[in-house]
């Protein structure tokens, strides 16, 4: 799906193209969500790695993609491999401290907490779900407004 989305916006000699920068943010977000899906974080990351234009479009120009980061929906094997460093990198790239309202790390046992540094000082963050399975931790916090 990410490859199809990348191919759809790559220039072609046979048809006119519009620059992603000329498409309003809301429409750009909708197009990316329709191509990849808002909850498909791995495909969004793969799409962003396919070109500089898509990297900007995915990470910075479409904040609606990153208001809720739900890692709890990922496959168990993917969640188990997630650690603080890639989490911190992603949160920094998407400017999470200014756009992410909900972070769901349910079942991400490799995350110890240092990866959420980019959220420090956030004025938009409302909740973080840190529940682990098998009784390791049970913590779902709603932050005061």
PDB file of C-alpha atoms in Angstrom:
ATOM      1  CA  UNK A   1       0.000   0.000   0.000  1.00  0.00           C
ATOM      2  CA  UNK A   2       2.795   2.451   0.802  1.00  0.00           C
ATOM      3  CA  UNK A   3       4.503   1.666  -2.505  1.00  0.00           C
ATOM      4  CA  UNK A   4       1.236   2.315  -4.355  1.00  0.00           C
ATOM      5  CA  UNK A   5       0.842   5.658  -2.612  1.00  0.00           C
ATOM      6  CA  UNK A   6       4.421   6.635  -3.452  1.00  0.00           C
ATOM      7  CA  UNK A   7       3.919   5.659  -7.093  1.00  0.00           C
ATOM      8  CA  UNK A   8       0.709   7.674  -7.225  1.00  0.00           C
ATOM      9  CA  UNK A   9       2.495  10.925  -6.415  1.00  0.00           C
ATOM     10  CA  UNK A  10       5.725  10.379  -8.349  1.00  0.00           C
ATOM     11  CA  UNK A  11       5.952  12.549 -11.484  1.00  0.00           C
ATOM     12  CA  UNK A  12       5.073  10.923 -14.766  1.00  0.00           C
ATOM     13  CA  UNK A  13       5.885  12.279 -18.228  1.00  0.00           C
ATOM     14  CA  UNK A  14       2.433  11.409 -19.536  1.00  0.00           C
ATOM     15  CA  UNK A  15       0.215  13.174 -17.029  1.00  0.00           C
ATOM     16  CA  UNK A  16       0.292  16.543 -15.280  1.00  0.00           C
ATOM     17  CA  UNK A  17       1.041  16.502 -11.562  1.00  0.00           C
ATOM     18  CA  UNK A  18       0.278  18.844  -8.695  1.00  0.00           C
ATOM     19  CA  UNK A  19       2.811  19.566  -6.023  1.00  0.00           C
ATOM     20  CA  UNK A  20       1.883  18.138  -2.625  1.00  0.00           C
ATOM     21  CA  UNK A  21       2.637  21.557  -1.167  1.00  0.00           C
ATOM     22  CA  UNK A  22      -0.285  23.082  -3.116  1.00  0.00           C
ATOM     23  CA  UNK A  23      -2.811  20.666  -1.610  1.00  0.00           C
ATOM     24  CA  UNK A  24      -4.432  21.960   1.616  1.00  0.00           C
ATOM     25  CA  UNK A  25      -3.342  20.158   4.820  1.00  0.00           C
ATOM     26  CA  UNK A  26      -6.755  18.602   5.491  1.00  0.00           C
ATOM     27  CA  UNK A  27      -7.014  17.183   1.968  1.00  0.00           C
ATOM     28  CA  UNK A  28      -3.405  15.982   2.029  1.00  0.00           C
ATOM     29  CA  UNK A  29      -4.091  14.170   5.330  1.00  0.00           C
ATOM     30  CA  UNK A  30      -7.239  12.617   3.893  1.00  0.00           C
ATOM     31  CA  UNK A  31      -5.398  11.425   0.787  1.00  0.00           C
ATOM     32  CA  UNK A  32      -2.630   9.821   2.843  1.00  0.00           C
ATOM     33  CA  UNK A  33      -5.157   8.206   5.190  1.00  0.00           C
ATOM     34  CA  UNK A  34      -7.131   6.867   2.209  1.00  0.00           C
ATOM     35  CA  UNK A  35      -3.950   5.413   0.662  1.00  0.00           C
ATOM     36  CA  UNK A  36      -2.351   3.981   3.781  1.00  0.00           C
ATOM     37  CA  UNK A  37      -4.704   4.226   6.736  1.00  0.00           C
ATOM     38  CA  UNK A  38      -4.236   6.336   9.835  1.00  0.00           C
ATOM     39  CA  UNK A  39      -3.610   3.354  12.104  1.00  0.00           C
ATOM     40  CA  UNK A  40      -1.024   1.722   9.833  1.00  0.00           C
ATOM     41  CA  UNK A  41       2.058   3.307  11.402  1.00  0.00           C
ATOM     42  CA  UNK A  42       4.582   0.942   9.720  1.00  0.00           C
ATOM     43  CA  UNK A  43       3.186   1.740   6.252  1.00  0.00           C
ATOM     44  CA  UNK A  44       3.217   5.479   6.983  1.00  0.00           C
ATOM     45  CA  UNK A  45       6.892   5.211   7.971  1.00  0.00           C
ATOM     46  CA  UNK A  46       7.634   3.172   4.838  1.00  0.00           C
ATOM     47  CA  UNK A  47       5.829   5.737   2.675  1.00  0.00           C
ATOM     48  CA  UNK A  48       7.809   8.578   4.275  1.00  0.00           C
ATOM     49  CA  UNK A  49      11.070   6.802   3.480  1.00  0.00           C
ATOM     50  CA  UNK A  50      10.271   6.608  -0.241  1.00  0.00           C
ATOM     51  CA  UNK A  51      10.981  10.278  -1.087  1.00  0.00           C
ATOM     52  CA  UNK A  52      11.810  13.641   0.484  1.00  0.00           C
ATOM     53  CA  UNK A  53       8.446  15.084  -0.601  1.00  0.00           C
ATOM     54  CA  UNK A  54       6.523  12.221   0.985  1.00  0.00           C
ATOM     55  CA  UNK A  55       8.714  12.370   4.086  1.00  0.00           C
ATOM     56  CA  UNK A  56       7.678  15.973   4.625  1.00  0.00           C
ATOM     57  CA  UNK A  57       4.058  15.234   3.740  1.00  0.00           C
ATOM     58  CA  UNK A  58       3.829  12.297   6.153  1.00  0.00           C
ATOM     59  CA  UNK A  59       5.796  13.646   9.112  1.00  0.00           C
ATOM     60  CA  UNK A  60       5.347  17.415   9.148  1.00  0.00           C
ATOM     61  CA  UNK A  61       2.682  18.597   6.735  1.00  0.00           C
ATOM     62  CA  UNK A  62      -0.167  16.379   7.902  1.00  0.00           C
ATOM     63  CA  UNK A  63      -0.437  16.646  11.687  1.00  0.00           C
ATOM     64  CA  UNK A  64      -3.871  14.990  11.653  1.00  0.00           C
ATOM     65  CA  UNK A  65      -2.108  11.683  10.980  1.00  0.00           C
ATOM     66  CA  UNK A  66      -0.391  11.862  14.351  1.00  0.00           C
ATOM     67  CA  UNK A  67      -3.025  13.111  16.826  1.00  0.00           C
ATOM     68  CA  UNK A  68      -3.539   9.568  18.078  1.00  0.00           C
ATOM     69  CA  UNK A  69      -0.588   7.200  17.969  1.00  0.00           C
ATOM     70  CA  UNK A  70      -1.958   3.737  18.637  1.00  0.00           C
ATOM     71  CA  UNK A  71       0.865   1.226  18.824  1.00  0.00           C
ATOM     72  CA  UNK A  72      -1.491  -1.132  20.638  1.00  0.00           C
ATOM     73  CA  UNK A  73      -3.079  -2.078  17.304  1.00  0.00           C
ATOM     74  CA  UNK A  74       0.195  -3.327  15.861  1.00  0.00           C
ATOM     75  CA  UNK A  75       0.844  -7.036  15.549  1.00  0.00           C
ATOM     76  CA  UNK A  76       2.234  -8.577  18.727  1.00  0.00           C
ATOM     77  CA  UNK A  77       5.644  -9.249  17.157  1.00  0.00           C
ATOM     78  CA  UNK A  78       5.971  -5.622  16.026  1.00  0.00           C
ATOM     79  CA  UNK A  79       4.949  -4.288  19.438  1.00  0.00           C
ATOM     80  CA  UNK A  80       7.476  -6.519  21.152  1.00  0.00           C
ATOM     81  CA  UNK A  81      10.301  -5.154  18.977  1.00  0.00           C
ATOM     82  CA  UNK A  82       9.449  -1.478  19.597  1.00  0.00           C
ATOM     83  CA  UNK A  83      11.975   0.201  21.890  1.00  0.00           C
ATOM     84  CA  UNK A  84      12.525   3.711  23.197  1.00  0.00           C
ATOM     85  CA  UNK A  85      14.972   4.905  20.525  1.00  0.00           C
ATOM     86  CA  UNK A  86      12.732   4.404  17.447  1.00  0.00           C
ATOM     87  CA  UNK A  87       9.750   5.691  19.444  1.00  0.00           C
ATOM     88  CA  UNK A  88      11.661   8.848  20.355  1.00  0.00           C
ATOM     89  CA  UNK A  89      12.776   9.302  16.737  1.00  0.00           C
ATOM     90  CA  UNK A  90       9.217   9.000  15.443  1.00  0.00           C
ATOM     91  CA  UNK A  91       7.773  11.320  18.089  1.00  0.00           C
ATOM     92  CA  UNK A  92      10.403  13.920  17.190  1.00  0.00           C
ATOM     93  CA  UNK A  93       9.807  13.608  13.436  1.00  0.00           C
ATOM     94  CA  UNK A  94       6.049  14.111  13.745  1.00  0.00           C
ATOM     95  CA  UNK A  95       6.375  16.998  16.220  1.00  0.00           C
ATOM     96  CA  UNK A  96       4.322  14.965  18.696  1.00  0.00           C
ATOM     97  CA  UNK A  97       4.688  17.480  21.511  1.00  0.00           C
ATOM     98  CA  UNK A  98       2.482  19.854  19.519  1.00  0.00           C
ATOM     99  CA  UNK A  99       0.112  17.469  17.728  1.00  0.00           C
ATOM    100  CA  UNK A 100      -0.300  14.163  19.601  1.00  0.00           C
ATOM    101  CA  UNK A 101      -3.242  14.044  21.989  1.00  0.00           C
ATOM    102  CA  UNK A 102      -3.258  10.303  22.699  1.00  0.00           C
ATOM    103  CA  UNK A 103      -0.366   7.841  22.846  1.00  0.00           C
ATOM    104  CA  UNK A 104      -1.217   4.166  23.167  1.00  0.00           C
ATOM    105  CA  UNK A 105       1.694   1.873  23.966  1.00  0.00           C
ATOM    106  CA  UNK A 106      -0.396  -1.069  25.154  1.00  0.00           C
ATOM    107  CA  UNK A 107       1.711  -4.217  24.937  1.00  0.00           C
ATOM    108  CA  UNK A 108       4.914  -2.445  23.885  1.00  0.00           C
ATOM    109  CA  UNK A 109       7.038  -4.167  26.494  1.00  0.00           C
ATOM    110  CA  UNK A 110      10.322  -2.878  25.048  1.00  0.00           C
ATOM    111  CA  UNK A 111       9.413   0.736  25.830  1.00  0.00           C
ATOM    112  CA  UNK A 112      10.732   1.840  29.229  1.00  0.00           C
ATOM    113  CA  UNK A 113       9.647   5.478  29.030  1.00  0.00           C
ATOM    114  CA  UNK A 114      12.748   7.319  27.859  1.00  0.00           C
ATOM    115  CA  UNK A 115      11.351   7.315  24.307  1.00  0.00           C
ATOM    116  CA  UNK A 116       8.540   9.700  25.172  1.00  0.00           C
ATOM    117  CA  UNK A 117      10.903  12.643  25.817  1.00  0.00           C
ATOM    118  CA  UNK A 118       9.567  14.569  22.776  1.00  0.00           C
ATOM    119  CA  UNK A 119       6.227  14.821  24.604  1.00  0.00           C
ATOM    120  CA  UNK A 120       7.780  16.708  27.530  1.00  0.00           C
ATOM    121  CA  UNK A 121       6.075  20.074  27.915  1.00  0.00           C
ATOM    122  CA  UNK A 122       3.227  19.164  25.564  1.00  0.00           C
ATOM    123  CA  UNK A 123       0.128  21.293  25.942  1.00  0.00           C
ATOM    124  CA  UNK A 124      -2.045  19.018  23.783  1.00  0.00           C
ATOM    125  CA  UNK A 125      -1.334  15.556  25.224  1.00  0.00           C
ATOM    126  CA  UNK A 126      -4.430  14.153  26.955  1.00  0.00           C
ATOM    127  CA  UNK A 127      -3.653  10.485  27.611  1.00  0.00           C
ATOM    128  CA  UNK A 128      -0.930   7.862  27.575  1.00  0.00           C
ATOM    129  CA  UNK A 129      -1.781   4.170  27.774  1.00  0.00           C
ATOM    130  CA  UNK A 130       1.218   2.326  29.229  1.00  0.00           C
ATOM    131  CA  UNK A 131      -0.457  -1.002  29.974  1.00  0.00           C
ATOM    132  CA  UNK A 132       1.697  -4.076  29.446  1.00  0.00           C
ATOM    133  CA  UNK A 133       0.288  -7.558  29.191  1.00  0.00           C
ATOM    134  CA  UNK A 134       0.858 -10.436  31.585  1.00  0.00           C
ATOM    135  CA  UNK A 135       0.616  -8.220  34.653  1.00  0.00           C
ATOM    136  CA  UNK A 136       3.915  -6.395  34.109  1.00  0.00           C
ATOM    137  CA  UNK A 137       2.295  -3.003  34.474  1.00  0.00           C
ATOM    138  CA  UNK A 138      -1.218  -1.654  34.480  1.00  0.00           C
ATOM    139  CA  UNK A 139      -1.319   2.074  34.007  1.00  0.00           C
ATOM    140  CA  UNK A 140      -3.688   4.137  31.886  1.00  0.00           C
ATOM    141  CA  UNK A 141      -3.389   7.812  32.700  1.00  0.00           C
ATOM    142  CA  UNK A 142      -5.685  10.684  31.748  1.00  0.00           C
ATOM    143  CA  UNK A 143      -3.832  13.933  32.078  1.00  0.00           C
ATOM    144  CA  UNK A 144      -5.573  16.908  33.730  1.00  0.00           C
ATOM    145  CA  UNK A 145      -6.570  19.772  31.453  1.00  0.00           C
TER     146      UNK A 145
END
